[in-house]
């Protein structure tokens, strides 16, 4: 965007006019501080603000804000992204950085308003800029960081042609991509220092505005900033056109940074004599000779311009280094003379003056020998130079200090130290730190306590100080310690040796703990654990920071054995006693006690092997055995095990069966709850401890109680009633369950007291015969041709010979239950 509000420029002009008390330009020089050489923003108007989402700048007047309006002072640094110097290479001492690399959609501006005096015949400005813009290729142009530079004619409120720049971040001509990425790896583009020369002869007598603006992207991440500087001379951009006294040649220099140069030999542009930035003329031409140079900027960075070098005579400036001086070592003296506003100054050595670029700095010496200080005065307009020298002599003071014998020793050391100075001195006062020692005014002094000692000495009217020597006269340390306990348990012990040693003078102490097992420690306090049973000695050796040493006698601790708890148990079922067995390892301890906790299995026990216990409720319980060995009372060993208490399954009553007297029947019980069986009573069965058995109908009805025991000894009692059919005749059940469980899986007629079977038939509901046999004892399994028949009612017909050998026929129904 471009700011075109006339009211803004009128307000800006009024704001700056009040600060231009030094803005009247000398002939050939730019207005005051246009070049920032005051090291501040005097006569510049600063603004700060933001850029909104549409790319509009919202700026308001503000004082210079460091970090937004920043003076770069010589020697300056290097830009981290572009690698170019922060200080403009035009030879100035100050440049400006506008903006920063912080992002956050900030905007900064600065401007200089100046009325070109109508009395001038020529006026031009050469400003320089360098740019760093952080890009995001996905942003639109108005959303990206910008740098703007322009000169505005306030009479028309229009920017001057070729001096109206608006650079947007991106890979645009003239910019390079930095090797250093921005936030999130985003690209950063930069442009090195570039000059812009503006001939303002057409605007003499009018008011102009020089303005620079930077802004970040409209979001928060990407930044934009620039460096700006203005040359000091405003009468033309060519330097070296004055012939100074003694010159045998001159070198004309056009401003650097243009793409091409063409120098001509006269004002008629007759011949091109050079295409370099500089033109050397040897010998110098006549006064008044004109050498035009045509400068062509890089595309998009200004307009073609022609600059004129008109040769003139320059006078030698007056360089004044001031009178020679004598000073005491370490003092400063002001040298040089009053300043001249049209001169620049440069002192050597620059590191021994308060400011190498003013006319009258303070200077100091670094050696006792005479030292030369040279000032170079340069006429800013003509470039002519002059030199002057001042000699500063240093009056010597002998500050040498001799140390006899030791300066660091322990009390009792025979080689105590002392200090001495040169006897040629006029006066001596000895000090301990900052306090003068009463009566200590001789050339020798022997310290009696620790401290920092030095002497203030006087020679030929100069006062100086010797070096400071530290004397450490230390007492012997007093070693001592306490131990947390004299006994410990081998399984878990931790002896803490607390150091109570003291240094009477407060010196830092170092410590060496020596243990009888060969180990050592150097910490202030020692902590040791011993893994074996036995007695262990320790001695503490204490040393002060200055080598004073002493030690304690031996102290002994005792490490006793401990045991490890362990146990096992039988399987457990509710309401049945269980025995727990102690498997603990007592590790040779002379005395061990035990404590059992059975949870809801009853009261605990202190016996090594407790009596059997009984649990009434099923579930998982924690059983704990704690072992406590003599000497290890603070570290008993416990074992906790989760014990599963089981409960017997509920018993079931099987469907009763009828077996004709004199016959037998195979029977069985379930196998899902246990593996051990006991049929009671022990009668009429082939076996009494198996799941399957054979019943013999040789007696009366029997009701069996089957005890089924699982692996946890839980016993479930099932019931099975078997009835014996004794009445003569026949018997057929009314229903059966052909499901393969071995119980009631088939059906057959039973004949009691009869002669024999003729036939047995079964019919379905539609009268179809689905089973037939003439063999007694052959049964129907509920299938037809191997296919199970559905649940339902079926009709049977039976023919048999009775006791009188007569044929008897019977029929009835039977139900299949699946």
CSV table of C-alpha atoms in Angstrom, one decimal, residues 123 223 396 418 424 429 461-462 507 511 550 591 675 765 807:
chain,number,residue,atom,x,y,z
A,123,UNK,CA,21.7,19.3,-3.9
A,223,UNK,CA,9.4,-11.1,9.6
A,396,UNK,CA,57.3,5.7,36.6
A,418,UNK,CA,57.1,-11.7,54.5
A,424,UNK,CA,64.1,4.0,46.8
A,429,UNK,CA,51.8,2.3,53.6
A,461,UNK,CA,54.8,12.7,43.3
A,462,UNK,CA,52.9,9.7,41.7
A,507,UNK,CA,38.6,-23.0,55.3
A,511,UNK,CA,37.9,-35.7,53.4
A,550,UNK,CA,44.8,-34.6,60.6
A,591,UNK,CA,17.9,-66.5,67.2
A,675,UNK,CA,-11.4,-86.8,39.5
A,765,UNK,CA,-47.1,-90.2,14.3
A,807,UNK,CA,-49.2,-115.0,22.7
